[in-house]
Coordinates of C-alpha atoms in Angstrom, one line a residue:
X278 CA 14.8 -64.8 109.9
X279 CA 12.7 -65.1 106.8
X280 CA 14.6 -66.0 103.6
X281 CA 13.8 -65.5 99.9
X282 CA 15.6 -66.5 96.7
X283 CA 17.7 -63.6 95.3
X284 CA 16.4 -63.6 91.8
X285 CA 12.8 -62.7 91.2
X286 CA 12.8 -64.7 88.1
X287 CA 12.8 -68.2 89.1
X288 CA 11.4 -70.5 86.3
X289 CA 12.3 -73.7 88.1
X290 CA 9.8 -75.7 90.0
X291 CA 11.3 -77.1 93.2
X292 CA 11.3 -80.8 91.8
X293 CA 13.4 -79.6 88.8
X294 CA 16.2 -78.1 90.9
X295 CA 16.9 -81.3 92.8
X296 CA 20.5 -82.4 92.1
X297 CA 21.0 -79.4 90.0
X298 CA 23.9 -77.3 91.3
X299 CA 27.3 -78.6 92.2
X300 CA 28.2 -75.1 93.4
X301 CA 26.7 -73.0 96.2
X302 CA 23.3 -71.3 95.8
X303 CA 22.7 -67.8 97.4
X304 CA 20.0 -66.7 99.6
X305 CA 19.3 -63.2 100.9
X306 CA 17.7 -62.2 104.1
X307 CA 14.8 -59.8 104.1
X308 CA 16.8 -57.1 105.7
X309 CA 19.0 -57.1 102.6
X310 CA 22.2 -57.2 104.6
X311 CA 23.3 -60.7 105.5
X312 CA 23.6 -63.4 102.9
X313 CA 23.4 -67.2 103.5
X314 CA 24.6 -70.2 101.3
X315 CA 23.6 -73.7 101.1
X316 CA 25.2 -76.5 99.2
X317 CA 22.9 -77.4 96.3
X318 CA 24.3 -80.9 96.3
X319 CA 22.0 -81.6 99.2
X320 CA 18.9 -81.1 97.1
X321 CA 18.9 -84.7 96.0
X322 CA 15.7 -86.5 96.4
X323 CA 15.1 -87.8 100.0
X324 CA 14.8 -91.5 100.8
X325 CA 11.2 -92.4 100.6
X326 CA 9.3 -95.8 100.7
X327 CA 7.5 -96.7 97.5
X328 CA 4.7 -94.3 96.9
X329 CA 2.3 -97.1 96.1
X330 CA 0.2 -99.2 98.3
X331 CA -2.9 -100.6 96.7
X332 CA -1.5 -100.0 93.2
X333 CA 1.5 -102.0 93.9
X334 CA -0.6 -105.2 94.4
X335 CA -1.3 -107.6 91.6
X336 CA -3.3 -106.1 88.8
X337 CA -5.0 -107.6 86.0
X338 CA -6.8 -110.9 85.2
X339 CA -3.5 -112.8 85.0
X340 CA -3.0 -112.4 88.8
X341 CA 0.7 -112.4 88.6
X342 CA 1.2 -108.8 87.8
X343 CA 4.4 -106.9 87.7
X344 CA 5.7 -104.4 90.0
X345 CA 7.1 -101.3 88.3
X346 CA 9.0 -99.1 90.6
X347 CA 8.5 -95.4 91.3
X348 CA 11.6 -94.6 89.2
X349 CA 10.2 -93.6 85.9
X350 CA 12.0 -93.8 82.5
X351 CA 9.6 -91.5 80.9
X352 CA 10.7 -88.3 79.3
X353 CA 9.5 -85.2 81.0
X354 CA 9.9 -81.5 80.3
X355 CA 13.5 -80.7 81.5
X356 CA 12.3 -77.2 82.3
X357 CA 8.9 -75.4 83.1
X358 CA 6.8 -74.4 80.1
X359 CA 6.8 -70.8 81.5
X360 CA 10.4 -70.2 80.3
X361 CA 9.2 -69.6 76.7
X362 CA 7.6 -66.4 77.9
X363 CA 11.0 -65.3 79.3
X364 CA 12.7 -64.2 76.0
X365 CA 16.4 -63.5 76.2
X366 CA 17.9 -60.4 74.6
X367 CA 20.3 -62.6 72.5
X368 CA 20.5 -66.4 71.5
X369 CA 22.5 -68.9 73.5
X370 CA 25.2 -71.0 71.8
X371 CA 24.6 -74.6 72.8
X372 CA 26.7 -77.6 71.7
X373 CA 25.4 -81.0 72.4
X374 CA 27.9 -83.9 72.9
X375 CA 26.8 -87.5 73.7
X376 CA 28.1 -88.8 76.9
X377 CA 28.3 -92.3 78.6
X378 CA 25.3 -94.0 80.3
X379 CA 22.5 -92.5 78.2
X380 CA 23.4 -88.9 79.0
X381 CA 24.1 -85.7 77.1
X382 CA 26.6 -82.9 77.8
X383 CA 25.5 -79.4 76.8
X384 CA 28.3 -76.7 76.5
X385 CA 26.5 -73.4 77.0
X386 CA 27.9 -69.9 76.0
X387 CA 25.9 -67.0 77.3
X388 CA 26.4 -63.6 75.3
X389 CA 27.4 -60.6 77.2
X390 CA 24.2 -58.9 76.5
X391 CA 22.2 -61.6 78.3
X392 CA 24.7 -61.5 81.2
X393 CA 24.2 -57.7 81.6
X394 CA 20.4 -58.0 81.5
X395 CA 20.6 -60.6 84.3
X396 CA 23.0 -58.3 86.3
X397 CA 20.4 -55.4 86.1
X398 CA 17.7 -57.6 87.2
X399 CA 19.7 -58.8 90.3
X400 CA 20.4 -55.0 91.2
X401 CA 16.7 -54.3 90.9
X402 CA 15.9 -57.3 93.2
X403 CA 18.3 -56.0 95.7
X404 CA 16.9 -52.5 95.6
X405 CA 13.3 -54.0 96.4
X406 CA 14.6 -55.7 99.5
X407 CA 17.5 -53.8 100.8
X408 CA 17.0 -51.0 103.3
X409 CA 19.6 -48.6 102.1
X410 CA 20.1 -45.5 104.4
X411 CA 18.8 -42.4 102.7
X412 CA 16.7 -44.2 100.1
X413 CA 13.0 -45.3 100.4
X414 CA 12.4 -49.1 100.0
X415 CA 11.8 -50.0 96.4
X416 CA 13.2 -46.8 95.0
X417 CA 16.0 -46.7 92.4
X418 CA 19.5 -46.7 94.1
X419 CA 22.5 -45.8 92.1
X420 CA 24.5 -48.9 91.1
X421 CA 27.8 -48.1 93.0
X422 CA 25.8 -47.5 96.2
X423 CA 23.7 -50.7 96.1
X424 CA 26.7 -52.7 95.1
X425 CA 28.8 -51.2 97.9
X426 CA 26.0 -51.7 100.5
X427 CA 25.4 -55.4 99.7
X428 CA 29.0 -56.1 98.8
X429 CA 30.5 -56.7 95.3
X430 CA 31.3 -60.4 95.9
X431 CA 27.6 -61.2 96.9
X432 CA 26.3 -59.2 93.8
X433 CA 28.7 -61.2 91.6
X434 CA 27.6 -64.5 93.0
X435 CA 23.9 -63.5 92.7
X436 CA 24.4 -62.5 89.2
X437 CA 26.0 -65.8 88.2
X438 CA 23.2 -67.7 89.8
X439 CA 20.7 -65.5 88.0
X440 CA 22.3 -66.1 84.7
X441 CA 22.3 -70.0 85.3
X442 CA 18.6 -70.0 86.4
X443 CA 17.5 -67.9 83.5
X444 CA 19.5 -69.4 80.7
X445 CA 19.4 -73.1 81.7
X446 CA 15.7 -73.6 80.7
X447 CA 16.6 -72.2 77.2
X448 CA 19.8 -74.3 76.9
X449 CA 17.7 -77.4 77.7
X450 CA 15.3 -76.9 74.8
X451 CA 17.4 -79.1 72.6
X452 CA 16.7 -82.2 74.7
X453 CA 13.1 -81.5 75.6
X454 CA 11.0 -84.7 75.1
X455 CA 14.0 -87.0 75.8
X456 CA 15.5 -85.6 79.1
X457 CA 14.7 -87.6 82.2
X458 CA 13.2 -85.5 85.0
X459 CA 15.4 -84.4 87.9
X460 CA 18.5 -85.6 86.1
X461 CA 20.1 -82.2 85.3
X462 CA 23.6 -81.3 86.7
X463 CA 25.7 -78.3 86.2
X464 CA 29.2 -79.8 86.2
X465 CA 31.1 -76.4 85.9
X466 CA 32.8 -75.2 89.1
X467 CA 30.9 -72.2 90.6
X468 CA 34.1 -70.3 91.7
X469 CA 35.5 -70.7 88.1
X470 CA 32.3 -69.3 86.6
X471 CA 32.4 -66.4 89.1
X472 CA 36.0 -65.6 88.0
X473 CA 35.2 -65.9 84.3
X474 CA 32.2 -63.6 84.6
X475 CA 34.1 -61.0 86.8
X476 CA 36.8 -60.7 84.0
X477 CA 34.9 -61.2 80.7
X478 CA 31.3 -60.2 81.6
X479 CA 30.3 -63.4 79.8
X480 CA 29.6 -66.9 81.0
X481 CA 30.2 -70.5 79.8
X482 CA 29.1 -73.5 81.6
X483 CA 28.5 -77.2 81.1
X484 CA 25.5 -79.3 81.8
X485 CA 25.0 -83.1 81.9
X486 CA 21.5 -84.4 81.7
X487 CA 20.3 -88.1 81.5
X488 CA 18.0 -88.9 78.6
X489 CA 15.6 -91.7 77.8
X490 CA 17.8 -94.8 77.1
X491 CA 17.5 -96.6 73.8
X492 CA 17.0 -100.4 73.9
X493 CA 18.5 -102.8 71.5
X494 CA 16.8 -106.3 71.4
X495 CA 18.8 -109.3 70.8
X496 CA 17.4 -111.1 68.9
X497 CA 15.1 -108.4 67.4
X498 CA 11.5 -109.2 68.3
X499 CA 12.7 -112.2 70.3
X500 CA 10.1 -111.6 72.9
X501 CA 7.3 -112.5 70.5
X502 CA 7.9 -116.2 70.5
X503 CA 9.6 -117.1 73.7
X504 CA 10.1 -120.6 75.0
X505 CA 10.1 -120.2 78.8
X506 CA 11.0 -122.8 81.4
X507 CA 9.5 -122.2 84.8
X508 CA 11.1 -124.1 87.8
X509 CA 8.7 -124.7 90.6
X510 CA 9.7 -126.0 94.1
X511 CA 7.8 -128.8 95.6
X512 CA 7.0 -126.6 98.5
X513 CA 4.2 -124.8 96.5
X514 CA 2.5 -128.3 95.8
X515 CA -1.0 -127.9 97.3
X516 CA -1.2 -131.3 98.6
X517 CA 2.1 -131.3 100.4
X518 CA 1.6 -127.6 101.6
X519 CA -1.7 -128.7 103.1
X520 CA -0.1 -131.6 104.8
X521 CA 2.6 -129.3 106.2
X522 CA 0.2 -126.7 107.5
X523 CA -2.0 -129.3 109.2
X524 CA 1.1 -130.9 110.8
X525 CA 2.3 -127.6 112.0
X526 CA -1.1 -126.7 113.5
X527 CA -1.4 -130.1 115.2
X528 CA 2.2 -129.8 116.5
X529 CA 1.3 -126.4 118.1
X530 CA -1.3 -128.1 120.2
X531 CA 1.2 -130.4 121.9
X532 CA 3.3 -129.7 125.0
X533 CA 7.2 -129.8 124.9
X534 CA 8.7 -132.2 127.4
X535 CA 12.3 -132.8 128.2
X536 CA 13.9 -136.1 126.8
X537 CA 15.8 -137.7 129.7
X538 CA 16.5 -141.3 128.6
X539 CA 17.5 -141.3 125.0
X540 CA 19.1 -139.5 122.1
X541 CA 17.7 -137.3 119.3
X542 CA 15.0 -138.8 117.2
X543 CA 12.9 -137.5 114.2
X544 CA 10.0 -135.5 115.6
X545 CA 12.1 -134.1 118.5
X546 CA 13.1 -130.4 119.0
X547 CA 16.7 -129.7 119.9
X548 CA 18.3 -126.4 121.1
X549 CA 21.9 -126.6 119.5
X550 CA 25.0 -124.5 119.0
X551 CA 26.5 -124.9 115.5
X552 CA 30.0 -123.9 114.3
X553 CA 31.7 -124.8 110.9
X554 CA 35.1 -124.3 109.1
X555 CA 36.1 -125.1 105.7
X556 CA 38.3 -128.1 104.9
X557 CA 41.2 -127.4 102.5
X558 CA 42.1 -129.7 99.7
X559 CA 45.0 -131.1 101.8
X560 CA 42.5 -132.0 104.6
X561 CA 43.7 -129.2 106.9
X562 CA 41.2 -126.8 108.7
X563 CA 40.5 -123.7 106.9
X564 CA 38.5 -120.7 107.7
X565 CA 35.3 -120.3 109.8
X566 CA 32.1 -120.0 108.1
X567 CA 30.1 -117.3 109.8
X568 CA 26.8 -117.9 107.8
X569 CA 26.8 -121.6 109.0
X570 CA 27.2 -120.7 112.6
X571 CA 24.4 -120.3 115.2
X572 CA 24.0 -120.1 118.9
X573 CA 20.8 -121.5 120.7
X574 CA 19.3 -122.7 117.3
X575 CA 15.9 -124.4 117.8
X576 CA 16.1 -127.3 115.4
X577 CA 12.9 -129.0 114.5
X578 CA 14.0 -132.4 113.3
X579 CA 10.8 -132.6 111.0
X580 CA 12.2 -129.7 109.1
X581 CA 15.5 -131.3 108.8
X582 CA 15.4 -131.7 105.0
X583 CA 15.5 -128.0 104.7
X584 CA 18.9 -127.8 106.0
X585 CA 22.2 -129.0 104.5
X586 CA 21.7 -132.6 103.2
X587 CA 23.2 -135.0 105.8
X588 CA 23.0 -132.7 108.6
X589 CA 20.1 -134.4 110.4
X590 CA 21.4 -138.0 109.9
X591 CA 24.8 -136.8 111.4
X592 CA 23.3 -135.6 114.7
X593 CA 20.6 -138.3 115.3
X594 CA 21.2 -140.0 118.5
X595 CA 22.9 -137.0 120.1
X596 CA 22.0 -136.3 123.8
X597 CA 21.7 -133.1 125.7
X598 CA 25.2 -132.0 126.8
X599 CA 26.9 -134.0 124.1
X600 CA 28.9 -132.7 121.0
X601 CA 29.3 -134.3 117.6
X602 CA 31.8 -133.3 114.9
X603 CA 31.3 -134.4 111.2
X604 CA 32.1 -133.2 107.7
X605 CA 29.6 -132.5 105.0
X606 CA 29.9 -131.0 101.4
X607 CA 27.7 -128.1 100.4
X608 CA 25.8 -129.1 97.3
X609 CA 26.2 -127.3 94.0
X610 CA 22.6 -126.0 94.3
X611 CA 23.4 -124.2 97.6
X612 CA 22.1 -120.6 97.7
X613 CA 25.4 -119.1 98.6
X614 CA 27.7 -119.4 95.5
X615 CA 30.9 -119.1 97.5
X616 CA 30.1 -122.3 99.5
X617 CA 29.0 -124.5 96.5
X618 CA 31.0 -127.8 96.4
X619 CA 32.9 -126.7 99.7
X620 CA 33.8 -129.4 102.2
X621 CA 33.2 -128.3 105.7
X622 CA 33.8 -129.5 109.3
X623 CA 30.7 -129.1 111.6
X624 CA 30.6 -129.1 115.4
X625 CA 27.2 -129.4 117.1
X626 CA 26.7 -129.0 120.8
X627 CA 23.3 -130.2 122.1
X628 CA 22.1 -127.9 124.9
X629 CA 18.5 -129.1 125.4
X630 CA 16.4 -131.9 123.9
X631 CA 12.5 -132.0 123.7
X632 CA 9.7 -134.2 122.5
X633 CA 6.1 -133.3 121.8
X634 CA 3.4 -134.7 123.9
X635 CA 0.5 -134.6 121.3
X636 CA -3.1 -135.0 121.9
X637 CA -5.2 -137.6 119.9
X638 CA -6.0 -136.2 116.6
X639 CA -9.7 -136.4 116.1
X640 CA -12.7 -134.2 115.4
X641 CA -12.5 -132.7 118.9
X642 CA -9.5 -130.7 117.8
X643 CA -11.1 -129.4 114.6
X644 CA -11.9 -125.9 116.1
X645 CA -8.5 -125.6 117.7
X646 CA -6.8 -126.6 114.4
X647 CA -8.9 -124.1 112.3
X648 CA -11.5 -122.0 114.1
X649 CA -15.0 -122.5 112.7
X650 CA -14.5 -126.1 111.7
X651 CA -16.2 -129.0 113.4
X652 CA -14.6 -132.1 111.7
X653 CA -11.1 -133.0 110.7
X654 CA -12.4 -133.5 107.2
X655 CA -13.6 -129.9 107.1
X656 CA -10.2 -128.7 108.3
X657 CA -8.5 -130.6 105.6
X658 CA -10.9 -129.4 102.9
X659 CA -10.5 -125.8 103.9
X660 CA -6.7 -126.0 104.1
X661 CA -6.6 -127.7 100.7
X662 CA -8.6 -125.0 99.1
X663 CA -6.3 -122.3 100.6
X664 CA -3.3 -124.1 99.5
X665 CA -4.6 -124.6 96.0
X666 CA -5.2 -120.9 95.7
X667 CA -1.7 -120.3 97.0
X668 CA -0.2 -122.8 94.6
X669 CA -1.9 -121.0 91.6
X670 CA -0.6 -117.6 92.9
X671 CA 2.9 -118.9 93.4
X672 CA 2.9 -120.6 89.9
X673 CA 1.7 -117.5 88.4
X674 CA 4.3 -115.3 90.0
X675 CA 6.9 -117.9 89.1
X676 CA 5.8 -117.6 85.5
X677 CA 5.9 -113.8 85.6
X678 CA 9.4 -113.9 87.1
X679 CA 10.7 -116.3 84.5
X680 CA 9.3 -114.3 81.6
X681 CA 10.7 -111.0 83.0
X682 CA 14.1 -112.5 83.5
X683 CA 14.1 -113.9 80.0
X684 CA 13.1 -110.4 78.4
X685 CA 15.8 -108.9 80.7
X686 CA 18.5 -110.9 79.0
X687 CA 17.3 -109.9 75.5
X688 CA 17.9 -106.2 76.0
X689 CA 21.1 -104.3 75.8
X690 CA 20.9 -100.8 77.2
X691 CA 23.0 -98.1 78.9
X692 CA 21.2 -97.2 82.2
X693 CA 21.3 -93.5 83.2
X694 CA 22.9 -92.8 86.5
X695 CA 19.9 -90.8 87.9
X696 CA 17.6 -93.7 87.0
X697 CA 19.8 -96.2 88.8
X698 CA 20.1 -93.9 92.0
X699 CA 16.3 -93.2 92.0
X700 CA 15.5 -97.0 91.6
X701 CA 18.1 -97.9 94.3
X702 CA 16.7 -95.2 96.7
X703 CA 13.2 -96.7 96.2
X704 CA 14.4 -100.1 97.1
X705 CA 16.3 -98.9 100.2
X706 CA 13.3 -96.9 101.4
X707 CA 11.2 -100.0 101.0
X708 CA 13.7 -102.1 102.8
X709 CA 13.7 -99.7 105.8
X710 CA 9.9 -99.6 105.7
X711 CA 9.7 -103.4 105.8
X712 CA 12.1 -103.4 108.8
X713 CA 10.0 -101.0 110.7
X714 CA 6.7 -102.7 109.8
X715 CA 7.9 -106.2 110.5
X716 CA 7.9 -105.8 114.2
X717 CA 11.0 -108.0 114.6
X718 CA 13.2 -105.0 114.9
X719 CA 12.2 -101.7 116.2
X720 CA 14.7 -99.0 115.0
X721 CA 15.5 -96.1 117.3
X722 CA 15.7 -92.5 115.9
X723 CA 19.5 -92.7 115.9
X724 CA 19.5 -96.1 114.1
X725 CA 17.1 -94.8 111.5
X726 CA 19.1 -91.6 110.9
X727 CA 22.2 -93.7 110.5
X728 CA 20.6 -96.1 108.0
X729 CA 19.1 -93.1 106.2
X730 CA 22.6 -91.4 105.9
X731 CA 24.0 -90.9 102.3
X732 CA 26.9 -93.2 103.2
X733 CA 24.4 -96.1 104.0
X734 CA 22.5 -95.4 100.9
X735 CA 25.7 -95.5 98.7
X736 CA 26.8 -98.7 100.3
X737 CA 23.5 -100.3 99.5
X738 CA 23.6 -99.0 95.9
X739 CA 27.0 -100.5 95.4
X740 CA 26.3 -103.9 97.0
X741 CA 23.0 -104.2 95.2
X742 CA 24.1 -102.7 91.8
X743 CA 23.5 -105.8 89.9
X744 CA 20.1 -106.6 91.2
X745 CA 19.0 -102.9 90.8
X746 CA 20.3 -102.9 87.3
X747 CA 18.5 -106.1 86.4
X748 CA 15.1 -104.6 87.6
X749 CA 15.7 -101.5 85.7
X750 CA 16.3 -103.6 82.5
X751 CA 13.2 -105.5 83.1
X752 CA 11.2 -102.3 83.5
X753 CA 12.6 -100.8 80.3
X754 CA 11.9 -104.0 78.4
X755 CA 8.3 -104.1 79.6
X756 CA 7.8 -100.4 78.7
X757 CA 9.3 -100.9 75.2
X758 CA 7.0 -103.8 74.4
X759 CA 4.0 -102.0 75.6
X760 CA 4.9 -99.2 73.1
X761 CA 6.1 -101.4 70.3
X762 CA 2.9 -103.6 70.3
X763 CA 0.5 -100.6 70.8
X764 CA -1.0 -102.2 74.0
X765 CA -3.5 -100.1 75.9
X766 CA -5.7 -100.1 79.0
X767 CA -8.9 -98.4 79.6
X768 CA -9.2 -94.9 81.4
X769 CA -11.6 -96.6 83.9
X770 CA -9.0 -99.0 84.9
X771 CA -6.4 -96.2 85.5
X772 CA -9.0 -94.0 87.4
X773 CA -10.1 -97.0 89.5
X774 CA -6.7 -97.9 90.6
X775 CA -5.6 -94.4 91.3
X776 CA -8.6 -93.9 93.5
X777 CA -7.8 -97.1 95.3
X778 CA -4.3 -95.9 96.0
X779 CA -5.2 -92.5 97.1
X780 CA -7.8 -94.1 99.5
X781 CA -5.1 -96.3 101.0
X782 CA -2.7 -93.3 101.5
X783 CA -5.6 -91.4 103.2
X784 CA -6.5 -94.3 105.3
X785 CA -3.0 -94.5 106.6
X786 CA -2.6 -90.7 106.9
X787 CA 0.4 -90.8 104.4
X788 CA 1.4 -87.9 102.2
X789 CA 1.2 -88.4 98.3
X790 CA 1.5 -86.7 95.1
X791 CA -1.5 -87.7 93.0
X792 CA 0.3 -87.1 89.6
X793 CA 3.1 -89.4 90.9
X794 CA 0.8 -92.0 92.0
X795 CA -1.0 -91.8 88.6
X796 CA 2.3 -92.3 86.7
X797 CA 3.1 -95.3 89.0
X798 CA -0.3 -96.9 88.5
X799 CA -0.1 -96.4 84.8
X800 CA 3.3 -98.3 84.7
X801 CA 1.9 -101.1 86.8
X802 CA -1.1 -101.4 84.5
X803 CA 1.3 -101.4 81.5
X804 CA 3.3 -104.2 83.1
X805 CA 0.1 -106.3 83.6
X806 CA -0.9 -105.8 80.0
X807 CA 2.6 -106.8 78.7
X808 CA 2.8 -109.9 80.9
X809 CA -0.7 -111.0 79.7
X810 CA 0.3 -110.4 76.1
X811 CA 3.6 -112.3 76.4
X812 CA 2.0 -115.4 78.2
X813 CA -0.5 -115.7 75.4
X814 CA 2.2 -116.1 72.8
X815 CA 5.0 -117.9 74.8
X816 CA 5.5 -121.6 75.0
X817 CA 5.7 -122.3 78.7
X818 CA 7.1 -125.4 80.3
X819 CA 6.9 -126.2 84.0
X820 CA 9.4 -128.4 85.8
X821 CA 9.6 -129.4 89.6
X822 CA 13.0 -129.0 91.0

């Protein structure tokens, strides 16, 4: 059955109607007899991965770049420009009331003459589509007959919807230029609006719309002379990274053999089961620590310093089939805050023990260590060059992250809910895309459907609220600095990056909206210019942790 919208006057573009109605919207079949309804609340934006590929890479001479999400904070026309051509027979009464989280509530009163005009338009639309016995299609049908044929309740609902669709664009004119795109919601109950219109032949409703948030800098202009401390891990040191890579490549050429006559030594690989419980202040056993437990863990003793301090020393000498119990204290720098300073009892069961039978390290291994190389010296030089490039990139990225974190702390802002949800959905979509692309976990259709459910999305938004909020604040701060300091980039840069992104989409046969891609590329270029500007003026200190 082919469907069409009841009202012939539909000034809304599809993207503008997302998340619009909390009530039911009505659709009419071509035969004019049966009406269908759908819940407008389902018109929210679907989960999508970031609509950027090439453009999301590092841009600008600085190399670090900043990734701005697809969630835009730019104001957009709340309604389509064509509404200006649809003049109402009387003026609406619109009262604007500030609301929390950078939003505005509009109380709209629609005069009776406007409601009557919408009612007549609905009847005309029904007459065009309905096949009323005794009347030729498209011809004028007496009001009482067409209403009786379609059904008075359906005509009533269609009229209320027509009033909303026709008057909402005019009501939104007061927030044009500051309303965020796709953030409009009619909060009035549809049944109550139906009831009010049927009794009074007028209509009142309330709309909530998010607006561009206003930033407050504390201190004012504090971003202009920042003192930034950048912490760098020793793992990015080019020399040490080169040594690690060479060692890993060399180890991969050796054969693993079972240890039979001794205990665990540095250089061995052990297959172990780990369990852990907290130790209470009185020395009694507390609760299990799930994050510290592992079955069949392949423990490379040469990487022991990456685990809990003291763990390796506590199990040296253990033999296959043996168990060891010992207590350790999680350091204050531990990633998981709840475990910092916590004393814990560990039990380690050694299942298997291996040593590496390594070949002699000489020039004959060069090509195996790094294809194309003929000497160990060439291998070392090539790896060193790569690691130096990686060190510079890591240093640049760490600098960018430190600057972004510092300006985030300088801004105070109320974040619109629609912006938060949009940003969160972008992150969640990207997370699903990463899982699918990683190859480590292939999701079935049922698993993907479950992860894409509104419940899963909402849980993600709640658990990641702080990180999502922080990213939004960073983006808002970057955008504000770009505007305040009158920064700019060339049109050629924009065109080039948009073309690169579009090429990537076509290459991977992905759908895209070129205008949306352009907006996102523009924000990325803005971010790159802002970071470049900030780094030129900031006092930056690097420390190795």
